[in-house]
């Protein structure tokens, strides 16, 4: 049986292992233990894991800036895909945003991740062609 529950820092090592082994997911300094702890504290109860008797099989991280929601690192292990697990994880995130009065959510997808692009489009997410994202990196933080 698959149990969807809130992610805690106790899940950090297992979630990092999931992300490290999944093509299409990129890990940065922002995924350090310290940054993840800060993220989970700032966005309490908004990130989720999918758990089986054998350990975690999926995860998603979600946060907000007070106005908009942001989704990151959705993944489900290959042998558990196409069972609706990702959809359930995403719905839990959107529900937690909605509970705060936040009705819009953004996410980034690496341009070469065609499967993820198909997934989000199929789920009704809109590919923004009207916006370019600009990022500024302070020198010395190239892997931020
Ligand atoms: C994308 C991913 C999270 C989907 O996980 P999943 O648990 O298989 O998804 P679900 O079973 O919840 O699928 C929900 C719906 O999406 C569809 N879907 C799932 N994967 C799809 C894909 N690759 N392409 C198109 N549709 C897809 C399912 O058919 C289902 O459709 P329905 O709602 O009409 O029944 C999973 O393939 C994955 O972990 N990929 C690698 C990591 C990744 O790229 N993550 C996204 C980063 S932005």
Short mmCIF file of C-alpha atoms in Angstrom, two decimals, residues 7 10-11 27-28 33 50-51 54 56 64 72 86 93 100 115-116 130 132 139-140:
data_model
loop_
_atom_site.label_atom_id
_atom_site.label_comp_id
_atom_site.label_asym_id
_atom_site.label_seq_id
_atom_site.Cartn_x
_atom_site.Cartn_y
_atom_site.Cartn_z
CA UNK A 7 7.86 15.27 4.23
CA UNK A 10 13.92 12.60 8.65
CA UNK A 11 13.17 11.92 4.97
CA UNK A 27 20.44 18.98 -7.64
CA UNK A 28 21.99 22.23 -6.45
CA UNK A 33 20.48 19.63 4.32
CA UNK A 50 4.92 8.64 -1.12
CA UNK A 51 5.92 5.69 1.05
CA UNK A 54 10.12 -0.81 1.19
CA UNK A 56 10.00 6.08 -0.34
CA UNK A 64 5.21 29.88 -1.49
CA UNK A 72 9.85 21.45 -7.13
CA UNK A 86 2.36 12.02 -8.89
CA UNK A 93 0.52 20.51 -2.64
CA UNK A 100 -3.55 29.60 2.49
CA UNK A 115 8.40 13.52 -20.59
CA UNK A 116 7.90 16.01 -17.77
CA UNK A 130 5.21 35.14 -22.43
CA UNK A 132 11.53 34.57 -19.50
CA UNK A 139 30.00 35.26 -7.48
CA UNK A 140 31.06 32.06 -5.76
#
